[in-house]
Coordinates of C-alpha atoms and ligand atoms in Angstrom, one line a residue:
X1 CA 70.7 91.9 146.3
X2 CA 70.3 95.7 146.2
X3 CA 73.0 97.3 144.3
X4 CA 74.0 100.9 144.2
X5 CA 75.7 103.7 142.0
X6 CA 76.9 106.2 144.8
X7 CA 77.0 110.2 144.2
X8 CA 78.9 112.1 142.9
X9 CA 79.2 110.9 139.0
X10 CA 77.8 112.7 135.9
X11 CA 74.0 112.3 135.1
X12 CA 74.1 111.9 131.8
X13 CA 73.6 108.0 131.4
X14 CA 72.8 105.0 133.8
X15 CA 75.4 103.6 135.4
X16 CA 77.7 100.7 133.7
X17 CA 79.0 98.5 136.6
X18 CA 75.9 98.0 138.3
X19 CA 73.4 97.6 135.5
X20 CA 76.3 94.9 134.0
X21 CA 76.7 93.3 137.3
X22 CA 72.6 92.4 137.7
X23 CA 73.2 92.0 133.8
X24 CA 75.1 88.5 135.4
X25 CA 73.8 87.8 138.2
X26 CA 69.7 88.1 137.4
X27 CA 70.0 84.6 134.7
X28 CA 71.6 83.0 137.9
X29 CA 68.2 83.1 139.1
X30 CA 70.2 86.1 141.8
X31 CA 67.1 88.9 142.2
X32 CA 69.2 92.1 141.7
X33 CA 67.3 95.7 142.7
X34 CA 69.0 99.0 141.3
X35 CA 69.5 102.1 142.7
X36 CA 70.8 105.0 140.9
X37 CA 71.6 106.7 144.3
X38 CA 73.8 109.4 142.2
X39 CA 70.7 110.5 139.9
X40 CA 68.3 110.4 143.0
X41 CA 70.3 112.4 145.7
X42 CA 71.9 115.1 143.1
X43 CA 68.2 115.7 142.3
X44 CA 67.1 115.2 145.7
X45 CA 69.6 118.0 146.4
X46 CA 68.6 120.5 143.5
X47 CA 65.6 120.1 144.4
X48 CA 65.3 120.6 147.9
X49 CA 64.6 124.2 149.2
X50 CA 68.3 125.4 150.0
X51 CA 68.7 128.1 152.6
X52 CA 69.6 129.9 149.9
X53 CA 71.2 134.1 149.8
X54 CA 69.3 136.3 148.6
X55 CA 71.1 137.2 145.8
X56 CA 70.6 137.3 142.1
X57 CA 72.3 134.5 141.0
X58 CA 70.8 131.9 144.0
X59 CA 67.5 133.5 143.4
X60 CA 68.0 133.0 139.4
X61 CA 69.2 129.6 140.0
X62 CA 66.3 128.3 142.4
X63 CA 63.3 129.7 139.7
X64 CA 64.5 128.4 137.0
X65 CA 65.9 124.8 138.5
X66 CA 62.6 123.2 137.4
X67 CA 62.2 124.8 133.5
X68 CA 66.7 124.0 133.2
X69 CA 65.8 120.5 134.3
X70 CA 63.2 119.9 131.6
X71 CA 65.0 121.7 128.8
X72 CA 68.5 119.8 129.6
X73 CA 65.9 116.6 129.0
X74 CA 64.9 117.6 125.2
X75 CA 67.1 117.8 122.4
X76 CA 66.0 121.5 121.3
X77 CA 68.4 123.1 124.4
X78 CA 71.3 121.0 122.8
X79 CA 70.6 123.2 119.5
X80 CA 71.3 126.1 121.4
X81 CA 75.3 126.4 123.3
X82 CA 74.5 129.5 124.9
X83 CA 71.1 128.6 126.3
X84 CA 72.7 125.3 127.3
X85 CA 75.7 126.6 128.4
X86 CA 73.8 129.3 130.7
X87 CA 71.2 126.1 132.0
X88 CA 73.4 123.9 133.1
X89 CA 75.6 125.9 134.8
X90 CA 72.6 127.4 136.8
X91 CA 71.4 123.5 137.9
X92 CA 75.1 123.2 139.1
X93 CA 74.6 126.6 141.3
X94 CA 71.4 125.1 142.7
X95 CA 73.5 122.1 143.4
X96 CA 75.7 124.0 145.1
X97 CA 73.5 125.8 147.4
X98 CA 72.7 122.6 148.9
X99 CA 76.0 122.5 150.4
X100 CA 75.8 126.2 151.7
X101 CA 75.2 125.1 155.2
X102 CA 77.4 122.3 155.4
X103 CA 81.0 123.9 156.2
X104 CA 83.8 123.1 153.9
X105 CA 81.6 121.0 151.7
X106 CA 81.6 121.6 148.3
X107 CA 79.4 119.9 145.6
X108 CA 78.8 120.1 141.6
X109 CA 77.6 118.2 138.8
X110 CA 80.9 116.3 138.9
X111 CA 82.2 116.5 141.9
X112 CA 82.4 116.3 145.7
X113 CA 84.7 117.7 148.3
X114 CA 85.4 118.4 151.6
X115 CA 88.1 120.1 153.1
X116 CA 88.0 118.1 156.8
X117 CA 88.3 114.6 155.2
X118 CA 90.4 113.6 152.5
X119 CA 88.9 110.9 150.2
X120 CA 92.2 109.1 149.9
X121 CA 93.2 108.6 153.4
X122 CA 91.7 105.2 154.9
X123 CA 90.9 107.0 158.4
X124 CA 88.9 110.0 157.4
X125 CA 87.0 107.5 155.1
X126 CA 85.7 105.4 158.4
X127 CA 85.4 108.5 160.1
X128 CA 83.0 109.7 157.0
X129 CA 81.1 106.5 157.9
X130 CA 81.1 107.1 161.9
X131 CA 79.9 110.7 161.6
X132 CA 77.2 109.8 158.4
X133 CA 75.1 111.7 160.3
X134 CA 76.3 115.0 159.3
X135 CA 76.6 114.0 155.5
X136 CA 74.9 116.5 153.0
X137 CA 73.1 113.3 151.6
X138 CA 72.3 112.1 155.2
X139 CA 68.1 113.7 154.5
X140 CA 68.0 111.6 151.4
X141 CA 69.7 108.5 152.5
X142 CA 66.5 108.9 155.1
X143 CA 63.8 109.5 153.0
X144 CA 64.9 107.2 150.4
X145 CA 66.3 104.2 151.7
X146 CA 64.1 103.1 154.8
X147 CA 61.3 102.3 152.4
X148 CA 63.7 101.0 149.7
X149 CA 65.2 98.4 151.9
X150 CA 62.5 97.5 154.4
X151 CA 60.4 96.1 150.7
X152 CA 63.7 94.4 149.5
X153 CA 65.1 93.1 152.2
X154 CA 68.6 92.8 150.6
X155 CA 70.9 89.8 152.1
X156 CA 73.4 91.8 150.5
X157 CA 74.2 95.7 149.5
X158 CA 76.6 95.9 147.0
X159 CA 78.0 99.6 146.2
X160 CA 80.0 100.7 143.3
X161 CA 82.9 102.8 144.2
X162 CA 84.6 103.9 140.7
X163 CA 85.5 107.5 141.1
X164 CA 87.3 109.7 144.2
X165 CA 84.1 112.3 144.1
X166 CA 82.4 109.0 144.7
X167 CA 84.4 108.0 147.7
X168 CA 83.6 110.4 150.6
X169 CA 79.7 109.9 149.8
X170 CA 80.1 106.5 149.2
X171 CA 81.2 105.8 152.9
X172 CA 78.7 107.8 154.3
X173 CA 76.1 105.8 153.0
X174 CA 78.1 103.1 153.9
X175 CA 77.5 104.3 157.9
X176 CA 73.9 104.8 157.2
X177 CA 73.4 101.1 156.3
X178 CA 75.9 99.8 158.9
X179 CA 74.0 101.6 161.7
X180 CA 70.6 101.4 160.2
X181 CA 70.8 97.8 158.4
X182 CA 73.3 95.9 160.4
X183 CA 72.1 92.4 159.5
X184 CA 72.7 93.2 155.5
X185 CA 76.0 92.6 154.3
X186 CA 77.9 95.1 152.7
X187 CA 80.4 94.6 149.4
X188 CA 82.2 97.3 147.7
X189 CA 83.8 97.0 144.5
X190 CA 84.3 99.3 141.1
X191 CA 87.3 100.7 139.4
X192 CA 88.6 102.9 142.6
X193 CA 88.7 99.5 144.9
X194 CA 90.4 98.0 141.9
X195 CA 93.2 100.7 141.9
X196 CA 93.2 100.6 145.6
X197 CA 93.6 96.7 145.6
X198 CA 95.7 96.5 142.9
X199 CA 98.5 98.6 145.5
X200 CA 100.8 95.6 146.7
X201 CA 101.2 97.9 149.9
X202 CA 97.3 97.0 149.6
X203 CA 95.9 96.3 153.5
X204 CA 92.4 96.5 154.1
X205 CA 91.4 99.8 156.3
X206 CA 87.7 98.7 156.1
X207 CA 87.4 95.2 157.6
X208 CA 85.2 96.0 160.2
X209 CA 82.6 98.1 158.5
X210 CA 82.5 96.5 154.8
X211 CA 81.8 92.6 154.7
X212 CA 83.7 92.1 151.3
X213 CA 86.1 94.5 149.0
X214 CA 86.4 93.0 145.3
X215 CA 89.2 94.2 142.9
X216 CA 87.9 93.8 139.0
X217 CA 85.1 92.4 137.2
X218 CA 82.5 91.8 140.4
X219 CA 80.6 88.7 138.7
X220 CA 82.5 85.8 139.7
X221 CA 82.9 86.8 143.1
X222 CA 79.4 88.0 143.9
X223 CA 78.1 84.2 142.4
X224 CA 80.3 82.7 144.4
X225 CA 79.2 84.2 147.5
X226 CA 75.6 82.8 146.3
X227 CA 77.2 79.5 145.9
X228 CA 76.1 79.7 142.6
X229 CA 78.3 78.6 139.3
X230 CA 78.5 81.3 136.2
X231 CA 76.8 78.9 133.6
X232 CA 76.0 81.8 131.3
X233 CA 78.2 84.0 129.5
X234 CA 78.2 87.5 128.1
X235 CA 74.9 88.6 129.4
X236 CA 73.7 92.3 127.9
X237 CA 73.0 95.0 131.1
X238 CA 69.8 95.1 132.7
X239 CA 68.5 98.7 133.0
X240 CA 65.6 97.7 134.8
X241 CA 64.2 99.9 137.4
X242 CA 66.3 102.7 136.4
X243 CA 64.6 105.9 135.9
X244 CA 65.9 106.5 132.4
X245 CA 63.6 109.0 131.7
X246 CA 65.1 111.5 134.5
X247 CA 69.0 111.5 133.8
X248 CA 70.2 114.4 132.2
X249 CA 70.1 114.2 128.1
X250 CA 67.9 115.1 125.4
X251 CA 67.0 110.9 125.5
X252 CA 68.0 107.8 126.7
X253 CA 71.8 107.0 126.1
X254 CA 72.4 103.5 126.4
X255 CA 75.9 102.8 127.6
X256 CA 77.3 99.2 126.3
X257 CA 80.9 97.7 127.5
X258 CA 81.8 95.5 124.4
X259 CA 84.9 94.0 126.3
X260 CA 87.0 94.9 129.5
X261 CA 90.7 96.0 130.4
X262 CA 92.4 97.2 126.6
X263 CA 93.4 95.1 123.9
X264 CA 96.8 97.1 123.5
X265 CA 97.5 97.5 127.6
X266 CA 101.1 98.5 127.0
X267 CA 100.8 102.4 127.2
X268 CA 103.0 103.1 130.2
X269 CA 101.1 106.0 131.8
X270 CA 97.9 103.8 132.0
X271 CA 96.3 102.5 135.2
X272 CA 95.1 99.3 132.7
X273 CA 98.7 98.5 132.0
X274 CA 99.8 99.4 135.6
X275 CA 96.6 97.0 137.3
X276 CA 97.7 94.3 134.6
X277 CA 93.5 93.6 134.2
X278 CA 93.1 91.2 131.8
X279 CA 91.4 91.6 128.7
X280 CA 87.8 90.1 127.5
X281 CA 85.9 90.7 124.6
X282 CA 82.0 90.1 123.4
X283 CA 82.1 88.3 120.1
X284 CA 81.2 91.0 117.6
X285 CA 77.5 88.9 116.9
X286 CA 77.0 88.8 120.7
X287 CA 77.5 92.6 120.7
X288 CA 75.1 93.7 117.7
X289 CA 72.4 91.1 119.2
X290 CA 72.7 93.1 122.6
X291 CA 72.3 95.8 120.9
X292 CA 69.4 95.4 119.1
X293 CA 67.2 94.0 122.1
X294 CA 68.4 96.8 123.9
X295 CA 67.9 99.7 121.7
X296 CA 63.9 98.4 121.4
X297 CA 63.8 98.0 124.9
X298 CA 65.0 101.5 125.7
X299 CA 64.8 103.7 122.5
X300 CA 68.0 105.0 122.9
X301 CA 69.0 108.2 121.1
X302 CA 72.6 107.4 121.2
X303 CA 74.8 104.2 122.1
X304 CA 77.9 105.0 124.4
X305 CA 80.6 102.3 123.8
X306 CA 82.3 102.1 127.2
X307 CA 85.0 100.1 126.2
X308 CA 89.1 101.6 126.7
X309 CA 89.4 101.0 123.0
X310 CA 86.3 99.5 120.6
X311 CA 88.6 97.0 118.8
X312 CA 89.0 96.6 115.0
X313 CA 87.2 93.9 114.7
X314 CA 84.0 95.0 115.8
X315 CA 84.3 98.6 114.3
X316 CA 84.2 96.6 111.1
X317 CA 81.3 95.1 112.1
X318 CA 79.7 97.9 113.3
X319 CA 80.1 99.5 109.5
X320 CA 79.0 96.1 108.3
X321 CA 75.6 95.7 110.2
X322 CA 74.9 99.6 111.9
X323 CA 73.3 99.0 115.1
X324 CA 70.4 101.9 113.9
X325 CA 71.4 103.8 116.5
X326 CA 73.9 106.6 116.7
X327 CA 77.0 106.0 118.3
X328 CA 80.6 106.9 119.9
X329 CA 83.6 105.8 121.8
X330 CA 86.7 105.4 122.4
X331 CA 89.4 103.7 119.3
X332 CA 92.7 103.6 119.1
X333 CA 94.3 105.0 116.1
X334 CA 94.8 102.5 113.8
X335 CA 95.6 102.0 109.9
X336 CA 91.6 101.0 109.6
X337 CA 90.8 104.7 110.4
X338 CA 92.8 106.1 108.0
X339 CA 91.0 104.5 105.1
X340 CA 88.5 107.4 103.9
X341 CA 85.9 104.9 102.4
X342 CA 86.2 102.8 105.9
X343 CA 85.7 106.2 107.9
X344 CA 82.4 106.8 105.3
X345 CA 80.9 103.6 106.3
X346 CA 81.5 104.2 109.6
X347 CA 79.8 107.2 109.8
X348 CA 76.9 106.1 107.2
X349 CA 76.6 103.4 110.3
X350 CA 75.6 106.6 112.6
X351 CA 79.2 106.6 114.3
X352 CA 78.9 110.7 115.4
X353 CA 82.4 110.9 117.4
X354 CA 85.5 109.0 118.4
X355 CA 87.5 109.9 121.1
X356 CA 91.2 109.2 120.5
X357 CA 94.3 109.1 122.5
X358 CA 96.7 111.5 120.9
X359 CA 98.8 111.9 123.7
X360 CA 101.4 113.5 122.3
X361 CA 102.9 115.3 119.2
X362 CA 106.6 114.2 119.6
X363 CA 107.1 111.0 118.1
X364 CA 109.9 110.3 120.6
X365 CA 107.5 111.0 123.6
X366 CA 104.3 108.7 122.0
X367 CA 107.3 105.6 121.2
X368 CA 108.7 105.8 125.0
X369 CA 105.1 105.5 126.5
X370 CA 104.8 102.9 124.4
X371 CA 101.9 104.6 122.6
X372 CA 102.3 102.1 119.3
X373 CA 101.2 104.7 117.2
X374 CA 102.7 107.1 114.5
X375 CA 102.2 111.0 114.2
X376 CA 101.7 110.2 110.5
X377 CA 99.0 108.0 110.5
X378 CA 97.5 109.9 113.2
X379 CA 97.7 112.8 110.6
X380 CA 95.8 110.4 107.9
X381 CA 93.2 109.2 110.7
X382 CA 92.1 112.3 111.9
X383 CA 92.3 113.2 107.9
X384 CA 89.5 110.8 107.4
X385 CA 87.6 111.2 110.0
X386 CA 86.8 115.2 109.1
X387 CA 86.0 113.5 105.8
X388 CA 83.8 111.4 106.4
X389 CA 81.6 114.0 108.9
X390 CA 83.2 112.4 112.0
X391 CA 83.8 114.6 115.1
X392 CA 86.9 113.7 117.0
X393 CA 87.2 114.2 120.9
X394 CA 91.2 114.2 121.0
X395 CA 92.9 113.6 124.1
X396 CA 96.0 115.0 124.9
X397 CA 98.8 114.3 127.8
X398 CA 101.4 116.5 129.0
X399 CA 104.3 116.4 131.9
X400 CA 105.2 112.8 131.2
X401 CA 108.8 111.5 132.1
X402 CA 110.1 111.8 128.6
X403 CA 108.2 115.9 127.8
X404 CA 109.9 118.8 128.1
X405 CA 108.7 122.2 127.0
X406 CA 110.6 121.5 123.8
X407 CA 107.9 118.4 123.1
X408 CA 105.0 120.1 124.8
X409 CA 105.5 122.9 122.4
X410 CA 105.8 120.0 119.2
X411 CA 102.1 119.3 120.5
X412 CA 100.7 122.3 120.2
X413 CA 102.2 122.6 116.9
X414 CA 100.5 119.4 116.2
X415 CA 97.3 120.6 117.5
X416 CA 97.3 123.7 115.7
X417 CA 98.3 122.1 112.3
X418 CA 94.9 119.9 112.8
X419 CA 93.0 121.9 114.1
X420 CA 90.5 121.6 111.6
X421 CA 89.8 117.9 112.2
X422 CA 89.5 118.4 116.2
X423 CA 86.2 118.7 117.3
X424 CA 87.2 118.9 121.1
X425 CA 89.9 118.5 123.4
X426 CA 91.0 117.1 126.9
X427 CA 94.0 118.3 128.0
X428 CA 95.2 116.2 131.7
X429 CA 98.6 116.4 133.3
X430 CA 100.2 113.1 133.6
X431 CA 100.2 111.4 137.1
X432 CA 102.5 108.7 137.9
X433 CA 100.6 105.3 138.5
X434 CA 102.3 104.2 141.8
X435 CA 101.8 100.7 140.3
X436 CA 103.5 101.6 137.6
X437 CA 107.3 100.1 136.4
X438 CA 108.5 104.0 136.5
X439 CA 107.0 104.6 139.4
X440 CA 110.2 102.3 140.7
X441 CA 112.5 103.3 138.5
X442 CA 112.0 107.2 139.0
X443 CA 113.1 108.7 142.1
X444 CA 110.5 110.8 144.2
X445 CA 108.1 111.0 147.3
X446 CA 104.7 109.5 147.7
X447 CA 102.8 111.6 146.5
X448 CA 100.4 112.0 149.5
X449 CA 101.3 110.2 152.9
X450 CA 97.3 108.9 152.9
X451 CA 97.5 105.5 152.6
X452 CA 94.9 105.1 149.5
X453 CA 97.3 107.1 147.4
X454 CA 97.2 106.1 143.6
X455 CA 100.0 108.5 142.1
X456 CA 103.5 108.8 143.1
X457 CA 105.1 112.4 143.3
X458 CA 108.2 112.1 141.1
X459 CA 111.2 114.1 140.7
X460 CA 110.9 115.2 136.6
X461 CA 114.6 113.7 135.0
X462 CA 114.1 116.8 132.8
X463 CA 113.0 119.5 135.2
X464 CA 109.2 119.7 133.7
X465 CA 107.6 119.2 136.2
X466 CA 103.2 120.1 137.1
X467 CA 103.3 123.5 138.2
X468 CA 105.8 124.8 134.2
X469 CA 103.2 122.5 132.8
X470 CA 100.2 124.2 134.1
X471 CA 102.4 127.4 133.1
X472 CA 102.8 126.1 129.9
X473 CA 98.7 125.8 129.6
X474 CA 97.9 128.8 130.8
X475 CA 100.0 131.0 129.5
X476 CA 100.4 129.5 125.6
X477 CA 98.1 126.9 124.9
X478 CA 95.1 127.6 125.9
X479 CA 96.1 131.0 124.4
X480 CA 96.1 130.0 121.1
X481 CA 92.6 131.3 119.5
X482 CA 92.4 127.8 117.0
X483 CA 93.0 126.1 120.2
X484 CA 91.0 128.2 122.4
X485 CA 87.8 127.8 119.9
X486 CA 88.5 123.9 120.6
X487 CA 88.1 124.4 124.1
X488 CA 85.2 126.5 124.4
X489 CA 83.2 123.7 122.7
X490 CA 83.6 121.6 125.6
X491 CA 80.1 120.8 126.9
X492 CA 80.6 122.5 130.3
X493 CA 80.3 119.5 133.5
X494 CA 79.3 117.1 131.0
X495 CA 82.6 117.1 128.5
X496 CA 82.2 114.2 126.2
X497 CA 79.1 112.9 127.7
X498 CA 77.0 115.4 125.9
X499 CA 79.7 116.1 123.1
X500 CA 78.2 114.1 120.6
X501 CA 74.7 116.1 120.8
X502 CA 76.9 118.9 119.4
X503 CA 78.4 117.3 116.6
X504 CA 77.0 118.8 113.2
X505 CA 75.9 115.1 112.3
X506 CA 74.5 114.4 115.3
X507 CA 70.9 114.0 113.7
Ligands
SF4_601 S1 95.3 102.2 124.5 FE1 94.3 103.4 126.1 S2 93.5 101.9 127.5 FE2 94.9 100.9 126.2 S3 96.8 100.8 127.4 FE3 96.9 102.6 126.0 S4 96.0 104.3 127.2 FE4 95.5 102.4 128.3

């Protein structure tokens, strides 16, 4: 089976849901071949001799696309913002320039567009796939995948589709392999086929060009079409074949999923609550054991923990036994986290950064999206955390049903009273799951007519609705200079997946 990570995704790790899937499937005795088509064409694409203007910036871009790729690769760039800053947004440019011929195509280091089709209607999607011809990645899908496929001979071609800048690509490739390959049979699955299934309106647009669409975890399903029973159990990722040396990081990061959907799931703004996926966990032993063979298989310089919130379970065992490696991830705020000597062994067990859902700073907000937390103890966690040397990448959350500009402005209060103990900040604009219960409850409109829409347009009960938001943002958040120090920390295209290699204990 040949599985594939599609462009366009960040390049800063290997990919999680195929390297878990062959993770599976390979002690089934199911040979699994990875390919990191995300890695390959975005570098394909950099590197390829664009038709480029002749002007400063393309011409600066194009000379030094080779010397930004290596220093991006070492850890001394990473010591250095400005020369950071100024490489990698001069590889995005020379990304960009690869699109310069291709009207109304846009590409960067995160994302893909094109103004003709829209990734969330079903039709321009099989259209994508009709017309592959004209994709921008259609010169690497030629020089890369007739030789990749005519040595493997994949019965099946399994693609993961987790992202909407992944979509449009993704079902060009899938034309490619349809035209090109039409005795393989093609499966798509990953967290954007979830969504998309999840949809009770849910019909299938792409029966006749993919063989099989799987909503959630991919395992089961894919041993089943082998006929073959799961036997084994919590299996670490395979990385093999991967070219770990080329993504884009001063070293290897190893990303690890320690359990799936969220042990809370009751946040109502959350696709995990909305999609109602279960929850599964690696026993804590099973998780350190993983992460030892792995870490001297691939010499990682830093662990990513994948999981929607590392529980508190194995945090402690993470402070009990460190995995030698540094780490970070995503917690929930919790009572555990605001015990300074906890926080102190946590970080003594190379945990550089947590990102934390913050949310909010109304208390009446957090308790009606059933947030489960308190601004108090998230005042002790975050507390402890700057204590004990560990960098915090908050997240914050703003237009929900029960925000006004009254509670949006009780956030930035927060923010600014904490400043000190926030290392970095996401600020997103709430989008109304159309799975979700408000969804129903709330009047409003779909909020596109494409029929792959995953948000609902809603009418705001209290008149706050995106466009005061983004006002709101603009005009006196971001404005504030504590606040705007935050946000110019941000590792530009790469946010939090390089964030950690500017924490001050990052080693
Ligand atoms: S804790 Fe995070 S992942 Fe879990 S339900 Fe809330 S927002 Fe979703």
């Amino acid at each position: 089976m040949l599985l594939i990570h599609p462009p366009v995704a960040k390049l800063g790790e290997p990919p999680a849901g195929i390297t878990a899937l062959a993770g599976c499937l390979q002690p089934h005795g199911i040979d699994c071949t990875l390919l990191d088509a995300n890695l390959e064409a975005l570098l394909f694409l950099i590197g390829r001799q664009a038709d480029a203007r002749q002007d400063t910036r393309s011409d600066r871009a194009l000379r030094h696309r080779d010397a930004n790729l290596a220093a991006v690769r070492t850890p001394e760039l990473y010591r250095h913002p400005g020369r950071y800053h100024k490489a990698v947004h001069e590889l995005n440019y020379a990304l960009q320039l690869a699109a310069h011929s291709h009207l109304g195509v846009s590409i960067s280091l995160t994302n893909y567009q094109d103004e003709h089709h829209n990734p969330l209607a079903g039709n321009d999607l099989l259209n994508t796939a009709e017309t592959f011809q004209n994709s921008l990645f259609f010169p690497w899908f030629c020089s890369r995948l007739p030789p990749l496929l005519d040595a493997v001979k994949p019965l099946y071609i399994g693609i993961s589709l987790c992202y909407l800048s992944q979509a449009l690509p993704t079902f060009a490739l899938l034309g490619f392999l349809k035209d090109r390959y039409p005795e393989a049979r093609l499966i798509l699955g990953g967290g954007l086929i979830t969504s998309w299934m999840s949809n009770p309106r849910w019909h299938n647009p792409f029966a006749g060009l993919v063989d099989h669409c799987i909503a959630g975890p991919g395992e089961e399903p894919l041993l089943r079409l082998f006929s073959a029973q799961k036997t084994k159990t919590h299996q670490p990722p395979v990385y093999t074949g991967l070219p770990l040396s080329s993504y884009l990081a001063p070293g290897p990061i190893l990303p690890y999923a320690a359990s799936r959907g969220c042990y809370w799931n009751r946040c109502s703004f959350c696709p995990e609550t909305a999609e109602q996926s279960r929850y599964q966990q690696t026993p804590p032993a099973i998780v350190l054991d993983h992460l030892h063979s792995l870490c001297r298989q691939l010499q990682p310089v830093l662990i990513h923990f994948l999981d929607n919130a590392i529980s508190p379970l194995l945090l402690q065992t993470l402070a009990e036994q460190p995995p030698g490696v540094s780490w970070y991830g995503f917690t929930r705020i919790h009572e555990q986290l605001a015990d300074p000597d906890f926080c102190r062994q946590l970080r003594a067990s190379g945990c550089v950064l947590l990102k934390l859902g913050l949310e909010s700073g109304s208390q009446e907000v957090l308790d009606t999206m059933h947030k489960g937390i308190r601004l108090e103890l998230i005042s002790r966690v975050l507390a402890a955390l700057q204590a004990a040397g560990i960098a915090t990448y908050v997240y914050l959350l703003f237009g929900t049903p029960a925000e006004s500009l009254a509670e949006a402005r009780q956030t930035m209060e927060f923010t600014l009273r904490h400043h000190a103990a926030i290392t970095f900040l996401n600020l997103a604009i709430f989008n109304m799951p159309i799975t979700s219960d408000e969804a129903h409850r709330l009047p409003g409109t779909i909020f596109s007519e494409s029929n792959l829409s995953l948000y609902k347009d809603f009418v705001h009960p209290r008149n706050w609705d995106r466009r005061a938001v983004r006002i709101f943002l603009d005009r006196e958040f971001r404005r504030q200079p504590q606040i705007a120090a935050i946000l110019r920390r941000d590792p530009p295209f790469f946010s939090s997946n390089h964030a950690a290699f500017f924490t001050e204990n990052y080693p």
